[in-house]
Amino acid sequence: MKQVLKLTEGTGATIMSIKPDKKERSPNDVDRLVGRNVRRLRTERGLTLVDLSAALKISHQQLQKYETGANRLSAGMISNLSEALSVPIETLFVRPGQPARGRSRSQSGALDALRQQGLFCLERTRSESTLQKMVDILKILASKP
């Protein structure tokens, strides 16, 4: 962190302001990784930039900047993205080819992605009767070998 000092005669040095260096505020590799994962998850769910940005209450341009790694993501925004995409926060930090924490590569892959997509669809359903039909269908399918 860069400190700007003002020297005054007889009183010593006083701090006028503390400003982070430009480099410290620039997006880093983690911001870019999270942005790529947000874009991947958004497109897997069939959401447009406008759809997801509306859910987050931000402009689609701002969401695009997050996805491309042009802007840094705050902890609050990461939490909001996790909720809007119906994924655990750690999913946003997974590198390509890296299994989710505590799982083997075979357990995490395609099945986890499908479960997340299914959960996303269930959570977006607003009609109780439609949700009940979805649950009934899933119960029938789950009972088959």
PDB file of C-alpha atoms in Angstrom:
ATOM      1  CA  MET A   1       0.000   0.000   0.000  1.00  0.00           C
ATOM      2  CA  LYS A   2       1.332   3.415  -0.945  1.00  0.00           C
ATOM      3  CA  GLN A   3       1.277   6.186   1.653  1.00  0.00           C
ATOM      4  CA  VAL A   4       1.421   9.847   0.754  1.00  0.00           C
ATOM      5  CA  LEU A   5       3.254  11.875   3.397  1.00  0.00           C
ATOM      6  CA  LYS A   6       3.108  15.586   4.068  1.00  0.00           C
ATOM      7  CA  LEU A   7       6.013  17.074   5.946  1.00  0.00           C
ATOM      8  CA  THR A   8       5.288  20.060   8.128  1.00  0.00           C
ATOM      9  CA  GLU A   9       7.935  22.146   9.849  1.00  0.00           C
ATOM     10  CA  GLY A  10       8.340  21.486  13.544  1.00  0.00           C
ATOM     11  CA  THR A  11       5.519  18.938  13.778  1.00  0.00           C
ATOM     12  CA  GLY A  12       7.031  16.021  11.928  1.00  0.00           C
ATOM     13  CA  ALA A  13       5.442  13.916   9.238  1.00  0.00           C
ATOM     14  CA  THR A  14       1.706  13.431   8.967  1.00  0.00           C
ATOM     15  CA  ILE A  15      -0.167  11.097   6.688  1.00  0.00           C
ATOM     16  CA  MET A  16      -2.439  12.954   4.288  1.00  0.00           C
ATOM     17  CA  SER A  17      -4.003   9.960   2.619  1.00  0.00           C
ATOM     18  CA  ILE A  18      -3.498   6.310   1.997  1.00  0.00           C
ATOM     19  CA  LYS A  19      -4.090   5.133  -1.536  1.00  0.00           C
ATOM     20  CA  PRO A  20      -3.430   1.682  -2.921  1.00  0.00           C
ATOM     21  CA  ASP A  21      -1.054   1.476  -5.849  1.00  0.00           C
ATOM     22  CA  LYS A  22      -2.794   1.112  -9.199  1.00  0.00           C
ATOM     23  CA  LYS A  23      -1.322  -2.402  -9.471  1.00  0.00           C
ATOM     24  CA  GLU A  24      -3.011  -3.457  -6.212  1.00  0.00           C
ATOM     25  CA  ARG A  25      -6.440  -2.501  -7.593  1.00  0.00           C
ATOM     26  CA  SER A  26      -6.007  -4.179 -10.971  1.00  0.00           C
ATOM     27  CA  PRO A  27      -7.731  -7.516 -11.627  1.00  0.00           C
ATOM     28  CA  ASN A  28      -5.514 -10.502 -10.917  1.00  0.00           C
ATOM     29  CA  ASP A  29      -5.477 -14.146 -12.030  1.00  0.00           C
ATOM     30  CA  VAL A  30      -8.129 -15.107  -9.470  1.00  0.00           C
ATOM     31  CA  ASP A  31     -10.495 -12.384 -10.740  1.00  0.00           C
ATOM     32  CA  ARG A  32     -10.019 -13.698 -14.276  1.00  0.00           C
ATOM     33  CA  LEU A  33     -10.563 -17.315 -13.187  1.00  0.00           C
ATOM     34  CA  VAL A  34     -13.794 -16.442 -11.377  1.00  0.00           C
ATOM     35  CA  GLY A  35     -14.931 -14.409 -14.392  1.00  0.00           C
ATOM     36  CA  ARG A  36     -14.338 -17.334 -16.766  1.00  0.00           C
ATOM     37  CA  ASN A  37     -16.250 -19.653 -14.432  1.00  0.00           C
ATOM     38  CA  VAL A  38     -19.153 -17.197 -14.195  1.00  0.00           C
ATOM     39  CA  ARG A  39     -19.367 -17.036 -17.993  1.00  0.00           C
ATOM     40  CA  ARG A  40     -19.210 -20.834 -18.296  1.00  0.00           C
ATOM     41  CA  LEU A  41     -21.907 -21.362 -15.665  1.00  0.00           C
ATOM     42  CA  ARG A  42     -24.108 -18.641 -17.148  1.00  0.00           C
ATOM     43  CA  THR A  43     -23.972 -20.126 -20.644  1.00  0.00           C
ATOM     44  CA  GLU A  44     -24.475 -23.689 -19.337  1.00  0.00           C
ATOM     45  CA  ARG A  45     -27.728 -22.468 -17.807  1.00  0.00           C
ATOM     46  CA  GLY A  46     -28.842 -20.746 -20.971  1.00  0.00           C
ATOM     47  CA  LEU A  47     -28.750 -17.300 -19.368  1.00  0.00           C
ATOM     48  CA  THR A  48     -27.883 -14.151 -21.260  1.00  0.00           C
ATOM     49  CA  LEU A  49     -25.788 -11.334 -19.829  1.00  0.00           C
ATOM     50  CA  VAL A  50     -29.029  -9.377 -19.427  1.00  0.00           C
ATOM     51  CA  ASP A  51     -30.723 -12.247 -17.526  1.00  0.00           C
ATOM     52  CA  LEU A  52     -27.936 -12.696 -15.002  1.00  0.00           C
ATOM     53  CA  SER A  53     -27.182  -8.999 -14.621  1.00  0.00           C
ATOM     54  CA  ALA A  54     -30.865  -8.348 -13.860  1.00  0.00           C
ATOM     55  CA  ALA A  55     -30.767 -10.997 -11.122  1.00  0.00           C
ATOM     56  CA  LEU A  56     -27.652  -9.329  -9.702  1.00  0.00           C
ATOM     57  CA  LYS A  57     -29.094  -5.811 -10.082  1.00  0.00           C
ATOM     58  CA  ILE A  58     -26.103  -4.608 -12.100  1.00  0.00           C
ATOM     59  CA  SER A  59     -25.726  -3.563 -15.737  1.00  0.00           C
ATOM     60  CA  HIS A  60     -24.926  -6.179 -18.347  1.00  0.00           C
ATOM     61  CA  GLN A  61     -21.818  -4.146 -19.184  1.00  0.00           C
ATOM     62  CA  GLN A  62     -20.581  -4.505 -15.589  1.00  0.00           C
ATOM     63  CA  LEU A  63     -21.222  -8.263 -15.672  1.00  0.00           C
ATOM     64  CA  GLN A  64     -19.312  -8.493 -18.938  1.00  0.00           C
ATOM     65  CA  LYS A  65     -16.360  -6.706 -17.304  1.00  0.00           C
ATOM     66  CA  TYR A  66     -16.407  -9.258 -14.473  1.00  0.00           C
ATOM     67  CA  GLU A  67     -16.574 -12.165 -16.928  1.00  0.00           C
ATOM     68  CA  THR A  68     -13.675 -10.887 -19.016  1.00  0.00           C
ATOM     69  CA  GLY A  69     -11.566 -10.093 -15.963  1.00  0.00           C
ATOM     70  CA  ALA A  70     -11.485  -6.376 -16.705  1.00  0.00           C
ATOM     71  CA  ASN A  71     -12.889  -5.509 -13.233  1.00  0.00           C
ATOM     72  CA  ARG A  72     -12.206  -6.975  -9.809  1.00  0.00           C
ATOM     73  CA  LEU A  73     -14.929  -8.891  -7.995  1.00  0.00           C
ATOM     74  CA  SER A  74     -15.816  -8.015  -4.404  1.00  0.00           C
ATOM     75  CA  ALA A  75     -16.611 -10.666  -1.815  1.00  0.00           C
ATOM     76  CA  GLY A  76     -20.228  -9.508  -1.842  1.00  0.00           C
ATOM     77  CA  MET A  77     -20.492  -9.833  -5.619  1.00  0.00           C
ATOM     78  CA  ILE A  78     -18.954 -13.314  -5.509  1.00  0.00           C
ATOM     79  CA  SER A  79     -21.575 -14.299  -2.933  1.00  0.00           C
ATOM     80  CA  ASN A  80     -24.351 -12.833  -5.108  1.00  0.00           C
ATOM     81  CA  LEU A  81     -23.040 -14.665  -8.186  1.00  0.00           C
ATOM     82  CA  SER A  82     -22.918 -17.942  -6.275  1.00  0.00           C
ATOM     83  CA  GLU A  83     -26.525 -17.504  -5.203  1.00  0.00           C
ATOM     84  CA  ALA A  84     -27.785 -16.375  -8.621  1.00  0.00           C
ATOM     85  CA  LEU A  85     -26.079 -19.317 -10.353  1.00  0.00           C
ATOM     86  CA  SER A  86     -27.107 -21.798  -7.597  1.00  0.00           C
ATOM     87  CA  VAL A  87     -23.587 -23.050  -6.990  1.00  0.00           C
ATOM     88  CA  PRO A  88     -21.383 -23.207  -3.906  1.00  0.00           C
ATOM     89  CA  ILE A  89     -18.921 -20.316  -3.772  1.00  0.00           C
ATOM     90  CA  GLU A  90     -15.944 -22.641  -4.177  1.00  0.00           C
ATOM     91  CA  THR A  91     -17.265 -23.654  -7.617  1.00  0.00           C
ATOM     92  CA  LEU A  92     -16.388 -20.168  -8.842  1.00  0.00           C
ATOM     93  CA  PHE A  93     -12.727 -20.760  -7.890  1.00  0.00           C
ATOM     94  CA  VAL A  94     -12.233 -24.196  -9.485  1.00  0.00           C
ATOM     95  CA  ARG A  95      -9.579 -24.274 -12.188  1.00  0.00           C
ATOM     96  CA  PRO A  96     -10.345 -26.239 -15.375  1.00  0.00           C
ATOM     97  CA  GLY A  97      -9.610 -29.922 -14.843  1.00  0.00           C
ATOM     98  CA  GLN A  98      -9.384 -29.506 -11.056  1.00  0.00           C
ATOM     99  CA  PRO A  99     -11.888 -31.585  -9.059  1.00  0.00           C
ATOM    100  CA  ALA A 100     -14.035 -29.874  -6.463  1.00  0.00           C
ATOM    101  CA  ARG A 101     -12.489 -29.984  -2.979  1.00  0.00           C
ATOM    102  CA  GLY A 102     -12.840 -33.341  -1.226  1.00  0.00           C
ATOM    103  CA  ARG A 103     -13.921 -35.241  -4.340  1.00  0.00           C
ATOM    104  CA  SER A 104     -12.149 -37.379  -6.848  1.00  0.00           C
ATOM    105  CA  ARG A 105     -11.997 -36.335 -10.479  1.00  0.00           C
ATOM    106  CA  SER A 106     -14.533 -39.019 -11.457  1.00  0.00           C
ATOM    107  CA  GLN A 107     -17.046 -37.869  -8.837  1.00  0.00           C
ATOM    108  CA  SER A 108     -16.877 -34.210  -9.722  1.00  0.00           C
ATOM    109  CA  GLY A 109     -17.046 -34.044 -13.522  1.00  0.00           C
ATOM    110  CA  ALA A 110     -20.201 -34.407 -15.543  1.00  0.00           C
ATOM    111  CA  LEU A 111     -22.467 -35.613 -12.726  1.00  0.00           C
ATOM    112  CA  ASP A 112     -21.816 -32.535 -10.599  1.00  0.00           C
ATOM    113  CA  ALA A 113     -22.434 -30.256 -13.562  1.00  0.00           C
ATOM    114  CA  LEU A 114     -25.750 -31.999 -14.270  1.00  0.00           C
ATOM    115  CA  ARG A 115     -26.779 -31.816 -10.611  1.00  0.00           C
ATOM    116  CA  GLN A 116     -26.039 -28.092 -10.569  1.00  0.00           C
ATOM    117  CA  GLN A 117     -28.070 -27.565 -13.738  1.00  0.00           C
ATOM    118  CA  GLY A 118     -30.987 -29.546 -12.273  1.00  0.00           C
ATOM    119  CA  LEU A 119     -30.845 -27.587  -9.031  1.00  0.00           C
ATOM    120  CA  PHE A 120     -30.749 -24.337 -10.965  1.00  0.00           C
ATOM    121  CA  CYS A 121     -33.907 -25.324 -12.892  1.00  0.00           C
ATOM    122  CA  LEU A 122     -35.702 -26.375  -9.714  1.00  0.00           C
ATOM    123  CA  GLU A 123     -34.834 -23.131  -7.937  1.00  0.00           C
ATOM    124  CA  ARG A 124     -36.057 -20.983 -10.835  1.00  0.00           C
ATOM    125  CA  THR A 125     -39.470 -22.645 -10.880  1.00  0.00           C
ATOM    126  CA  ARG A 126     -42.074 -20.354  -9.321  1.00  0.00           C
ATOM    127  CA  SER A 127     -45.225 -22.458  -9.785  1.00  0.00           C
ATOM    128  CA  GLU A 128     -45.921 -24.930  -6.973  1.00  0.00           C
ATOM    129  CA  SER A 129     -47.790 -27.299  -9.300  1.00  0.00           C
ATOM    130  CA  THR A 130     -44.946 -27.269 -11.849  1.00  0.00           C
ATOM    131  CA  LEU A 131     -42.397 -27.859  -9.113  1.00  0.00           C
ATOM    132  CA  GLN A 132     -44.437 -30.787  -7.775  1.00  0.00           C
ATOM    133  CA  LYS A 133     -44.532 -32.338 -11.265  1.00  0.00           C
ATOM    134  CA  MET A 134     -40.759 -31.907 -11.585  1.00  0.00           C
ATOM    135  CA  VAL A 135     -40.184 -33.585  -8.220  1.00  0.00           C
ATOM    136  CA  ASP A 136     -42.536 -36.456  -9.140  1.00  0.00           C
ATOM    137  CA  ILE A 137     -40.672 -37.026 -12.421  1.00  0.00           C
ATOM    138  CA  LEU A 138     -37.297 -36.933 -10.650  1.00  0.00           C
ATOM    139  CA  LYS A 139     -38.498 -39.460  -8.044  1.00  0.00           C
ATOM    140  CA  ILE A 140     -39.612 -41.849 -10.808  1.00  0.00           C
ATOM    141  CA  LEU A 141     -36.343 -41.465 -12.686  1.00  0.00           C
ATOM    142  CA  ALA A 142     -34.262 -41.841  -9.517  1.00  0.00           C
ATOM    143  CA  SER A 143     -35.903 -45.171  -8.697  1.00  0.00           C
ATOM    144  CA  LYS A 144     -34.780 -46.695 -12.008  1.00  0.00           C
ATOM    145  CA  PRO A 145     -31.394 -48.429 -12.165  1.00  0.00           C
TER     146      PRO A 145
END
